[in-house]
XYZ file of C-alpha atoms in Angstrom:
658
model
C 119.832 -126.228 -132.678
C 117.761 -123.216 -133.508
C 114.490 -125.198 -132.870
C 115.782 -126.265 -129.445
C 116.481 -122.648 -128.567
C 113.008 -121.561 -129.442
C 111.525 -124.305 -127.242
C 113.562 -123.044 -124.360
C 112.361 -119.501 -124.913
C 108.671 -120.682 -125.022
C 109.067 -122.626 -121.763
C 110.642 -119.622 -120.116
C 107.862 -117.454 -121.106
C 105.214 -119.937 -119.997
C 106.766 -120.038 -116.498
C 106.959 -116.197 -116.330
C 103.273 -115.836 -117.342
C 102.392 -118.282 -114.543
C 104.406 -116.455 -111.996
C 102.861 -113.117 -113.054
C 99.469 -114.730 -112.940
C 99.880 -115.139 -109.230
C 100.680 -111.442 -108.656
C 97.811 -109.801 -110.636
C 94.084 -110.048 -110.747
C 92.215 -109.441 -113.864
C 89.211 -106.952 -113.897
C 85.945 -108.833 -113.190
C 82.239 -108.380 -113.873
C 80.423 -109.139 -110.746
C 76.554 -109.700 -110.908
C 74.411 -109.217 -107.939
C 72.387 -112.086 -106.560
C 69.437 -110.721 -104.569
C 67.421 -107.522 -104.314
C 68.456 -105.465 -101.291
C 71.233 -103.246 -100.213
C 72.959 -105.898 -98.231
C 73.374 -108.011 -101.356
C 75.031 -104.992 -103.019
C 77.232 -104.470 -99.983
C 78.432 -108.099 -100.028
C 79.367 -107.844 -103.607
C 81.208 -104.699 -103.074
C 83.169 -106.119 -100.147
C 84.311 -109.095 -102.257
C 85.263 -107.031 -105.335
C 88.780 -105.837 -106.269
C 90.064 -102.575 -107.732
C 89.035 -102.379 -111.447
C 85.904 -104.566 -111.054
C 82.531 -103.733 -112.440
C 79.447 -104.417 -110.445
C 76.336 -105.257 -112.503
C 72.897 -104.457 -111.033
C 70.849 -105.298 -114.214
C 67.474 -103.602 -114.204
C 66.133 -104.809 -110.881
C 64.917 -102.617 -107.920
C 66.915 -102.788 -104.747
C 65.641 -101.822 -101.239
C 67.308 -101.373 -97.829
C 66.152 -104.353 -95.652
C 67.873 -103.077 -92.505
C 67.691 -99.316 -92.984
C 71.485 -99.373 -93.518
C 73.269 -97.733 -96.448
C 75.730 -99.033 -99.057
C 79.362 -98.206 -98.186
C 81.898 -98.121 -101.140
C 85.519 -97.844 -99.835
C 87.306 -99.548 -102.725
C 89.107 -97.645 -105.494
C 88.497 -97.930 -109.305
C 85.022 -99.494 -108.908
C 82.283 -99.234 -111.519
C 78.576 -99.814 -110.535
C 76.163 -99.848 -113.346
C 72.624 -100.742 -114.400
C 71.693 -102.608 -117.619
C 71.448 -99.733 -119.956
C 70.423 -96.046 -120.143
C 66.867 -97.178 -121.166
C 66.576 -100.081 -118.573
C 68.204 -98.747 -115.355
C 68.672 -100.423 -111.954
C 66.722 -98.777 -109.200
C 68.070 -98.199 -105.642
C 65.038 -97.159 -103.484
C 65.353 -95.761 -99.986
C 61.662 -96.265 -99.290
C 61.565 -92.845 -97.634
C 62.306 -94.536 -94.292
C 65.314 -92.452 -92.910
C 67.715 -94.298 -95.273
C 70.739 -92.867 -96.899
C 71.391 -94.916 -99.962
C 75.151 -94.749 -100.590
C 78.426 -93.522 -98.970
C 81.426 -93.369 -101.207
C 85.028 -92.922 -99.862
C 86.963 -94.856 -102.549
C 88.777 -92.964 -105.310
C 87.929 -92.997 -109.003
C 84.376 -94.392 -108.796
C 81.845 -94.388 -111.567
C 78.091 -94.735 -111.413
C 76.129 -95.450 -114.444
C 72.494 -96.166 -115.486
C 71.173 -96.089 -112.016
C 68.070 -94.512 -110.559
C 68.388 -93.149 -106.815
C 64.961 -92.428 -105.361
C 63.087 -91.923 -102.067
C 66.185 -91.574 -99.897
C 65.518 -89.572 -96.736
C 67.953 -88.560 -93.897
C 68.548 -85.819 -91.490
C 72.279 -85.803 -92.304
C 74.182 -84.783 -95.371
C 73.427 -86.302 -98.886
C 70.114 -88.206 -99.189
C 71.141 -90.545 -102.125
C 74.890 -90.060 -102.062
C 77.416 -88.643 -99.623
C 80.886 -88.710 -101.094
C 84.442 -87.767 -100.133
C 85.899 -89.742 -103.204
C 88.793 -88.010 -104.945
C 86.906 -88.459 -108.221
C 83.345 -89.461 -108.477
C 81.850 -89.745 -112.042
C 77.994 -89.998 -112.500
C 76.654 -90.974 -115.964
C 73.091 -91.337 -117.101
C 71.720 -91.524 -113.559
C 68.446 -90.212 -112.141
C 67.810 -88.743 -108.648
C 64.108 -88.629 -107.728
C 62.394 -87.613 -104.455
C 65.449 -87.578 -102.139
C 65.635 -85.499 -99.000
C 68.509 -84.512 -96.638
C 69.651 -81.771 -94.463
C 72.123 -80.473 -97.225
C 72.330 -81.912 -100.676
C 68.895 -83.580 -101.018
C 70.402 -85.991 -103.693
C 74.157 -85.557 -103.513
C 76.524 -84.222 -100.803
C 80.125 -83.868 -102.156
C 83.304 -82.794 -100.623
C 85.496 -84.151 -103.468
C 85.799 -83.644 -107.287
C 82.299 -84.421 -108.820
C 81.590 -84.969 -112.527
C 78.029 -85.353 -113.786
C 77.054 -86.233 -117.296
C 73.461 -86.963 -118.570
C 71.797 -86.944 -115.201
C 68.386 -85.758 -114.141
C 67.415 -84.414 -110.698
C 63.714 -84.196 -109.958
C 61.864 -83.369 -106.790
C 64.789 -83.390 -104.415
C 64.724 -81.376 -101.148
C 67.096 -79.866 -98.699
C 67.911 -76.811 -96.624
C 70.850 -75.863 -98.839
C 71.339 -77.561 -102.230
C 67.990 -79.163 -103.095
C 69.708 -81.437 -105.579
C 73.561 -80.991 -105.006
C 75.717 -79.562 -102.410
C 79.185 -79.318 -103.502
C 82.405 -77.934 -101.709
C 85.236 -79.204 -103.902
C 84.972 -78.983 -107.735
C 81.879 -79.555 -109.751
C 81.330 -80.170 -113.412
C 77.887 -80.632 -114.937
C 77.173 -81.551 -118.644
C 73.851 -82.249 -120.412
C 71.862 -82.638 -117.172
C 68.428 -81.543 -116.102
C 67.237 -80.129 -112.829
C 63.592 -79.938 -112.372
C 61.291 -78.997 -109.489
C 64.069 -79.142 -106.826
C 63.841 -77.013 -103.739
C 65.933 -75.566 -101.002
C 64.353 -73.910 -97.947
C 67.339 -71.721 -97.713
C 69.907 -71.492 -100.576
C 70.259 -73.239 -103.885
C 67.099 -74.962 -105.183
C 69.123 -76.953 -107.652
C 72.709 -76.578 -106.760
C 74.595 -74.982 -103.674
C 78.311 -74.673 -104.571
C 81.179 -73.201 -102.648
C 83.714 -74.577 -105.128
C 84.775 -74.020 -108.638
C 81.883 -75.039 -110.871
C 81.214 -75.466 -114.648
C 77.844 -75.984 -116.126
C 77.738 -76.846 -119.857
C 76.161 -78.617 -122.647
C 72.407 -78.354 -123.011
C 71.805 -78.551 -119.191
C 68.443 -77.332 -118.204
C 67.136 -75.781 -114.802
C 63.301 -75.686 -114.821
C 60.855 -74.828 -111.996
C 63.424 -74.941 -109.101
C 62.962 -72.791 -106.139
C 64.799 -71.598 -102.976
C 64.944 -68.546 -100.644
C 68.162 -67.355 -102.322
C 69.360 -68.875 -105.715
C 66.364 -70.613 -107.229
C 68.514 -72.715 -109.417
C 72.004 -72.027 -108.174
C 73.489 -70.531 -105.165
C 77.228 -69.690 -105.537
C 79.157 -68.803 -102.389
C 82.356 -66.820 -103.342
C 83.529 -69.103 -105.871
C 84.162 -69.207 -109.699
C 80.975 -70.205 -111.653
C 80.975 -70.665 -115.396
C 77.839 -71.225 -117.365
C 77.747 -72.031 -120.879
C 75.367 -70.148 -123.380
C 73.601 -73.362 -124.201
C 72.330 -73.814 -120.563
C 68.749 -72.951 -120.294
C 66.870 -71.421 -117.225
C 63.066 -71.243 -117.045
C 60.429 -70.565 -114.378
C 62.858 -70.842 -111.510
C 61.663 -68.821 -108.445
C 63.450 -67.288 -105.468
C 62.447 -64.967 -102.715
C 63.599 -61.382 -103.086
C 66.090 -62.100 -100.276
C 64.227 -59.899 -97.761
C 65.536 -59.805 -94.280
C 64.972 -57.430 -91.308
C 67.493 -56.178 -88.762
C 67.889 -53.241 -86.408
C 70.242 -50.549 -87.353
C 73.457 -49.948 -85.285
C 71.924 -46.812 -83.770
C 69.120 -49.029 -82.823
C 66.821 -46.757 -80.771
C 65.760 -43.074 -80.800
C 63.918 -41.833 -77.751
C 60.371 -42.873 -77.965
C 60.729 -45.159 -80.854
C 62.487 -48.083 -82.215
C 64.147 -47.631 -85.606
C 63.869 -50.626 -87.817
C 65.861 -51.186 -90.959
C 64.437 -53.458 -93.493
C 67.195 -54.625 -95.906
C 66.740 -56.273 -99.249
C 69.679 -58.586 -99.571
C 68.641 -59.539 -103.026
C 69.502 -56.175 -104.602
C 73.366 -56.989 -105.152
C 73.231 -60.776 -105.265
C 70.576 -61.909 -107.728
C 71.591 -62.526 -111.337
C 69.187 -62.299 -114.159
C 69.394 -64.578 -117.178
C 66.838 -63.834 -119.866
C 63.392 -63.728 -118.233
C 64.683 -65.629 -115.191
C 66.538 -64.775 -112.010
C 67.901 -68.110 -111.214
C 71.187 -67.471 -109.534
C 72.347 -65.912 -106.308
C 76.157 -65.264 -106.019
C 77.919 -63.751 -103.098
C 80.240 -62.285 -105.506
C 78.510 -61.754 -108.809
C 81.782 -60.673 -110.539
C 82.941 -64.292 -110.128
C 80.156 -65.658 -112.243
C 80.731 -65.986 -116.070
C 77.887 -66.538 -118.431
C 78.800 -67.239 -122.035
C 82.382 -65.857 -121.153
C 80.982 -62.492 -119.893
C 80.672 -61.255 -116.282
C 77.200 -61.547 -115.040
C 75.035 -58.689 -114.271
C 73.200 -58.286 -110.986
C 69.437 -57.783 -110.760
C 68.240 -54.613 -109.016
C 64.730 -54.273 -107.651
C 63.543 -50.927 -108.490
C 63.092 -48.219 -105.691
C 59.450 -47.599 -104.828
C 58.579 -51.415 -105.056
C 55.904 -51.844 -102.257
C 56.290 -54.282 -99.434
C 54.405 -54.661 -96.062
C 55.932 -54.525 -92.638
C 54.053 -55.914 -89.664
C 54.808 -54.787 -86.199
C 53.169 -57.207 -83.542
C 50.571 -57.895 -86.179
C 49.824 -54.227 -87.156
C 50.389 -53.703 -90.769
C 52.467 -50.714 -92.161
C 52.656 -50.165 -95.906
C 56.018 -48.917 -97.149
C 58.295 -48.904 -100.129
C 61.919 -49.632 -100.807
C 63.649 -46.150 -100.863
C 67.126 -47.165 -102.264
C 69.115 -49.959 -103.679
C 70.165 -51.170 -100.229
C 66.932 -51.164 -98.268
C 64.315 -49.112 -96.457
C 64.292 -47.645 -93.019
C 61.107 -47.548 -91.139
C 60.490 -45.640 -87.789
C 58.037 -47.518 -85.510
C 56.779 -46.126 -82.130
C 57.430 -49.040 -79.953
C 59.040 -47.682 -76.822
C 59.234 -50.510 -74.334
C 58.335 -50.611 -70.639
C 60.174 -51.605 -67.557
C 59.271 -55.164 -68.006
C 60.472 -57.245 -71.048
C 58.235 -56.552 -73.962
C 58.346 -58.777 -77.071
C 58.447 -57.325 -80.653
C 57.893 -59.195 -83.741
C 58.648 -57.467 -87.126
C 57.384 -59.358 -90.132
C 58.400 -58.029 -93.547
C 56.495 -59.259 -96.543
C 56.938 -58.705 -100.317
C 54.097 -60.173 -102.341
C 56.318 -61.215 -105.184
C 54.780 -61.969 -108.497
C 56.509 -62.398 -111.980
C 59.959 -63.970 -111.299
C 59.848 -63.773 -107.619
C 58.030 -65.837 -104.959
C 56.287 -64.111 -102.122
C 58.997 -63.339 -99.535
C 58.407 -63.183 -95.862
C 60.916 -62.850 -93.034
C 60.536 -62.374 -89.282
C 62.745 -60.574 -86.777
C 61.995 -60.967 -83.002
C 63.488 -59.326 -80.133
C 62.516 -58.242 -76.596
C 63.155 -54.864 -74.980
C 62.829 -53.131 -71.625
C 63.886 -50.144 -69.742
C 66.432 -51.531 -67.190
C 66.856 -48.402 -65.248
C 65.845 -44.733 -65.226
C 67.752 -41.923 -63.575
C 66.241 -38.527 -63.199
C 68.413 -35.360 -62.857
C 67.498 -31.895 -61.782
C 69.417 -29.653 -64.209
C 69.428 -25.889 -64.573
C 68.404 -25.807 -68.252
C 68.037 -22.013 -68.535
C 69.158 -19.882 -65.680
C 66.858 -17.146 -66.824
C 63.904 -19.328 -65.998
C 65.012 -19.839 -62.609
C 64.052 -23.261 -62.200
C 65.327 -26.803 -62.601
C 64.232 -29.121 -65.277
C 64.135 -32.913 -65.102
C 66.540 -34.730 -67.370
C 66.008 -38.450 -67.656
C 68.585 -41.163 -68.702
C 67.035 -44.512 -69.640
C 69.128 -47.567 -69.880
C 67.414 -49.525 -72.726
C 68.131 -53.335 -73.038
C 67.389 -55.186 -76.300
C 67.499 -58.914 -76.191
C 67.877 -60.684 -79.439
C 66.621 -64.113 -80.306
C 70.141 -65.657 -79.723
C 70.212 -64.305 -76.182
C 72.562 -61.391 -76.896
C 71.729 -58.307 -75.015
C 72.360 -54.791 -76.579
C 72.377 -51.918 -74.032
C 71.741 -48.379 -75.087
C 71.599 -45.233 -72.863
C 69.010 -42.728 -73.921
C 68.941 -39.217 -72.512
C 66.731 -36.204 -72.982
C 64.898 -33.400 -71.301
C 61.553 -34.682 -69.821
C 58.311 -33.429 -68.385
C 57.971 -32.773 -64.619
C 56.314 -36.106 -64.324
C 59.737 -37.662 -64.615
C 60.165 -36.548 -60.893
C 57.582 -39.149 -60.011
C 59.401 -42.127 -61.481
C 61.177 -44.615 -59.260
C 58.416 -47.210 -58.684
C 59.881 -49.345 -61.605
C 63.138 -49.762 -59.626
C 61.359 -51.121 -56.611
C 61.774 -54.860 -56.208
C 58.625 -57.011 -56.099
C 58.798 -57.715 -52.297
C 58.586 -53.979 -51.738
C 55.808 -53.128 -54.101
C 53.165 -53.274 -51.455
C 54.578 -50.226 -49.840
C 53.593 -48.320 -52.903
C 49.953 -48.868 -52.676
C 47.387 -46.139 -51.850
C 44.620 -46.073 -49.360
C 41.964 -43.388 -49.838
C 41.561 -41.144 -46.948
C 44.893 -42.508 -45.416
C 47.674 -42.854 -47.801
C 46.257 -40.639 -50.749
C 48.860 -41.814 -53.314
C 48.669 -40.053 -56.673
C 45.709 -37.982 -55.651
C 45.664 -34.749 -57.526
C 46.691 -32.291 -54.859
C 49.295 -34.736 -53.412
C 50.878 -35.189 -56.976
C 51.069 -31.453 -57.421
C 52.653 -30.950 -53.920
C 55.153 -33.670 -54.684
C 56.288 -31.994 -57.789
C 56.620 -28.704 -56.010
C 58.892 -30.266 -53.325
C 61.085 -32.077 -55.788
C 61.508 -29.279 -58.367
C 62.389 -25.644 -57.410
C 60.105 -22.914 -58.536
C 63.071 -20.521 -58.080
C 66.719 -21.181 -57.880
C 66.921 -18.659 -55.069
C 64.060 -20.387 -53.178
C 64.943 -21.645 -49.740
C 63.258 -24.998 -50.543
C 64.924 -25.490 -53.933
C 64.867 -29.040 -55.194
C 68.045 -31.067 -55.067
C 70.291 -30.650 -57.905
C 72.048 -33.347 -59.909
C 70.990 -37.019 -59.799
C 67.631 -37.289 -57.934
C 68.263 -40.281 -55.725
C 65.703 -41.899 -53.267
C 67.656 -40.418 -50.472
C 67.463 -36.866 -51.912
C 63.665 -37.400 -52.343
C 63.152 -38.559 -48.921
C 65.287 -35.686 -47.533
C 63.228 -33.052 -49.423
C 59.872 -34.621 -48.417
C 60.776 -34.916 -44.663
C 62.128 -31.332 -44.642
C 58.837 -29.933 -46.103
C 56.591 -32.067 -44.010
C 58.436 -31.282 -40.859
C 58.469 -27.471 -41.731
C 54.729 -27.211 -42.496
C 52.841 -29.432 -40.079
C 52.155 -28.346 -36.545
C 51.849 -31.039 -33.992
C 48.803 -30.892 -31.761
C 48.222 -33.810 -29.477
C 44.855 -32.656 -27.942
C 42.067 -30.306 -28.694
C 39.357 -29.126 -26.422
C 37.150 -32.204 -25.778
C 39.756 -34.818 -26.589
C 42.476 -35.988 -28.883
C 42.693 -34.559 -32.350
C 41.237 -36.934 -34.868
C 43.590 -38.731 -37.258
C 43.674 -37.088 -40.896
C 44.559 -38.625 -44.221
C 47.403 -37.181 -46.284
C 45.330 -35.120 -48.618
C 43.284 -33.713 -45.536
C 46.536 -32.635 -43.868
C 47.729 -31.004 -47.021
C 44.474 -29.203 -47.418
C 45.003 -27.678 -43.865
C 48.523 -26.489 -44.755
C 47.453 -24.937 -48.070
C 44.230 -23.306 -46.537
C 45.375 -20.423 -44.470
C 42.086 -20.171 -42.777
C 42.367 -23.641 -41.409
C 44.962 -24.475 -38.691
C 47.476 -26.914 -40.065
C 47.216 -28.907 -36.777
C 47.619 -32.679 -36.977
C 49.183 -35.531 -34.917
C 51.682 -38.104 -35.521
C 49.118 -40.178 -37.655
C 48.470 -37.140 -39.909
C 52.138 -36.470 -40.232
C 52.768 -40.049 -41.244
C 49.907 -40.094 -43.635
C 51.005 -37.082 -45.444
C 54.603 -38.370 -45.562
C 53.509 -41.660 -46.932
C 51.218 -40.060 -49.543
C 53.982 -37.844 -50.886
C 56.762 -40.424 -50.846
C 54.752 -43.210 -52.485
C 53.679 -40.761 -55.152
C 57.223 -39.982 -55.701
C 57.899 -43.656 -56.455
C 59.378 -44.522 -53.042
C 58.292 -47.502 -51.004
C 57.355 -46.327 -47.423
C 55.465 -48.152 -44.653
C 53.956 -47.339 -41.264
C 55.299 -48.403 -37.921
C 53.211 -48.121 -34.804
C 55.073 -47.991 -31.493
C 53.254 -47.537 -28.103
C 51.514 -44.109 -28.254
C 53.147 -42.957 -31.377
C 53.323 -43.596 -35.184
C 56.342 -43.182 -37.461
C 57.371 -44.413 -40.851
C 59.960 -46.642 -42.388
C 61.314 -45.945 -45.831
C 63.428 -47.849 -48.313
C 66.389 -46.249 -50.092
C 69.314 -47.564 -52.206
C 72.884 -47.768 -50.959
C 75.651 -49.246 -53.165
C 73.057 -50.741 -55.455
C 71.113 -52.502 -52.662
C 67.824 -51.597 -51.047
C 67.764 -51.085 -47.278
C 65.377 -49.863 -44.755
C 65.611 -46.655 -42.642
C 63.555 -45.161 -39.822
C 62.105 -41.654 -40.441
C 60.348 -39.370 -37.991
C 58.000 -37.273 -40.297
C 57.583 -34.637 -37.687
C 61.024 -33.351 -37.821
C 62.619 -31.393 -40.669
C 66.210 -31.620 -39.400
C 66.179 -35.259 -38.319
C 67.124 -35.309 -34.622
C 65.443 -33.025 -32.111
C 67.046 -32.726 -28.629
C 64.995 -30.098 -26.623
C 65.915 -28.578 -23.471
C 64.715 -29.864 -20.210
C 61.700 -27.490 -19.872
C 61.013 -27.064 -23.487
C 57.775 -28.375 -25.040
C 58.042 -28.129 -28.852
C 54.860 -28.274 -31.043
C 57.182 -30.118 -33.506
C 58.939 -33.216 -32.637
C 57.829 -36.403 -31.137
C 58.007 -36.487 -27.336
C 56.444 -37.265 -23.996
C 57.278 -36.126 -20.540
C 56.944 -38.510 -17.587
C 58.540 -38.691 -14.208
C 60.034 -41.918 -12.978
C 59.868 -43.486 -9.496
C 62.656 -41.278 -8.305
C 60.962 -38.159 -9.423
C 63.299 -37.533 -12.337
C 61.852 -35.810 -15.296
C 62.161 -38.061 -18.380
C 61.688 -37.013 -21.948
C 60.951 -39.709 -24.475
C 62.031 -39.016 -27.976
C 60.619 -40.285 -31.192
C 62.814 -42.286 -33.410
C 65.205 -40.092 -35.308
C 65.778 -39.829 -39.021
C 68.472 -41.835 -40.564
C 69.375 -38.751 -42.637
C 69.610 -36.355 -39.687
C 72.027 -35.725 -36.905
C 75.489 -37.291 -36.817
C 74.699 -40.780 -37.402
C 77.620 -42.780 -38.451
C 77.844 -45.778 -40.846
C 77.964 -48.270 -37.946
C 74.575 -47.313 -36.884
C 75.562 -45.439 -33.724
C 74.398 -41.851 -33.160
C 76.534 -39.490 -31.045
C 74.999 -36.883 -28.830
C 77.004 -34.945 -26.160
C 79.745 -37.438 -26.653
C 77.779 -40.464 -25.703
C 76.813 -43.176 -28.132
C 73.086 -43.861 -28.440
C 72.419 -47.297 -30.258
C 69.993 -46.887 -33.205
C 68.659 -49.990 -34.875
C 67.725 -49.943 -38.488
C 64.420 -50.976 -39.898
C 65.604 -54.328 -41.057
C 66.341 -55.207 -37.473
C 63.035 -54.075 -36.332
C 61.496 -56.536 -38.842
C 63.748 -59.236 -37.765
C 63.268 -58.689 -33.869
C 59.995 -56.919 -33.742
C 61.239 -54.560 -31.137
C 63.043 -51.251 -30.835
C 65.110 -49.720 -28.180
C 63.724 -46.232 -27.667
C 65.755 -43.951 -25.338
C 64.944 -41.475 -22.485
C 66.856 -38.357 -21.919
C 67.478 -37.037 -18.504
C 68.886 -33.427 -17.988
C 71.381 -34.969 -15.562
C 72.734 -37.089 -18.370
C 71.199 -40.208 -17.062
C 70.189 -42.335 -20.030
C 67.650 -45.187 -19.905
C 66.913 -47.644 -22.652
C 63.240 -48.583 -22.653
C 62.236 -51.709 -24.559
C 59.102 -51.026 -26.670
C 56.959 -53.353 -28.660
C 56.900 -52.329 -32.411
C 53.820 -52.978 -34.430
C 54.415 -53.168 -38.282
C 51.370 -51.800 -39.725
C 51.405 -51.686 -43.626
């Protein structure tokens, strides 16, 4: 009976084991048949959790420039042995070798070499919850970040070597989520920016007899630690790792002083480099988070007085670090009214534990606007002084524009500023013609200054106070010309010959010479003075007469106005029988015997002209076209005044001269 009972139990267990065998799959060892990445991929795709994929000691290449994707969990991929490893070769042809998304993956006895990609992780990119790398070598791999490995998951490395890997950040490894390294070697890896061997922004532990030799980067020759906990065992060795000093250039907040640009050269490496023995292999954003042999790391400080060179647009300036935080250098680089480019290159020659360090800072600058003011600086001096406010714009390489307003007392030459504001299509009205429009001629320049600045606050012709606008300049010049020139149409023997601006001024200043001139002389003098003051002015020739057209600014826009240079008050309305030496006029009789007085074109700044362009005299509106309409229609309605209040509008051709 007992024997029968045992037989029943055996049969029951047999059936249970058969049933269970249908619900579970035992771990398998899968061998690769073939020699390319596709063969490895096919084997991975047919493997189950817990399987081991054996690569032997063969060399595998990518035949389609595609990588190996490992999405399964609990997979082991291994070569034959630690002394006979399998090789996965990217051939340097824009091939990333492996992307790992599966959890709890182990790579063992493998060599990853010649991977090259413009994305993250040359040999391996992993988001695996737990990736373990044992006895693997990473050689000549290149990527954007993480030349060999880019990891956003927990990464454990034991007994690995990393040689000649390259990236912008993390020449060998870029880690952002937990990193442990034990008994591994990093040799001759390079990052153009941060972390020649390792870039880590996660909790990192380096232990065992790990070694970092001859790695390099701009910051952190061996390791760049970004605001995270970094623990380094006493047994870890650093030798011949070289970083730059962390030199960078920037403009200080108060970027400009008048007449010079103030540049701040800041050495970022002062507070962030960490020295270990005779090496400075680590850069840490927070050096207090770095523990070496259980103790808080000490930062490395470059000694004040260490020399470096600063080049401004190619010109070298020798200077020294003045403090632990940087050096301030004043450079005379005051810009012009056009964009001017500046390049500052700071160079530290290095030597010893540092590489040569060079950094560039580029920007453009210009004076966007200059306003000149007449200000009573000292009433005892009884004169106005020019005060200029410059709006300086600095355009950084990222396109951002910084605007600064700079103000100071200036020389009298500031009164002659203004041409820089003139738009390009009006610049031709600033030109000079010797013997006609004597722009910037010595006597003309001196007289322009006298007109615009008062020699005495009590003087009748005191310069305008406050902001010196184009309108104020034009008013002052018109007033002075009209007050000082005497109109003479004829002289014995014929018409008075035309005179240039400088000649007319000579007649005015020389008491032994009559200051007689005609409309051409008036216009030449006005144009000479106005253009010297930086104002665009042109000539207009109407039948039998010459006047000028000036440009001014209203509500931020340039507009043309008609000016009669021969009048100081703007409008002249003489009596019927008056014949003034000043003021344009001609007297004729019409067919009915009426005496008609033709008037020159009035000044836009004189009389009672309203904003709608209509001038009122004796209660009657007299249309006045502005200069822009003259250019558009090439004609002008001059008007005739009759003592009996009979007005005629005579259509005259207008000749635009220059």
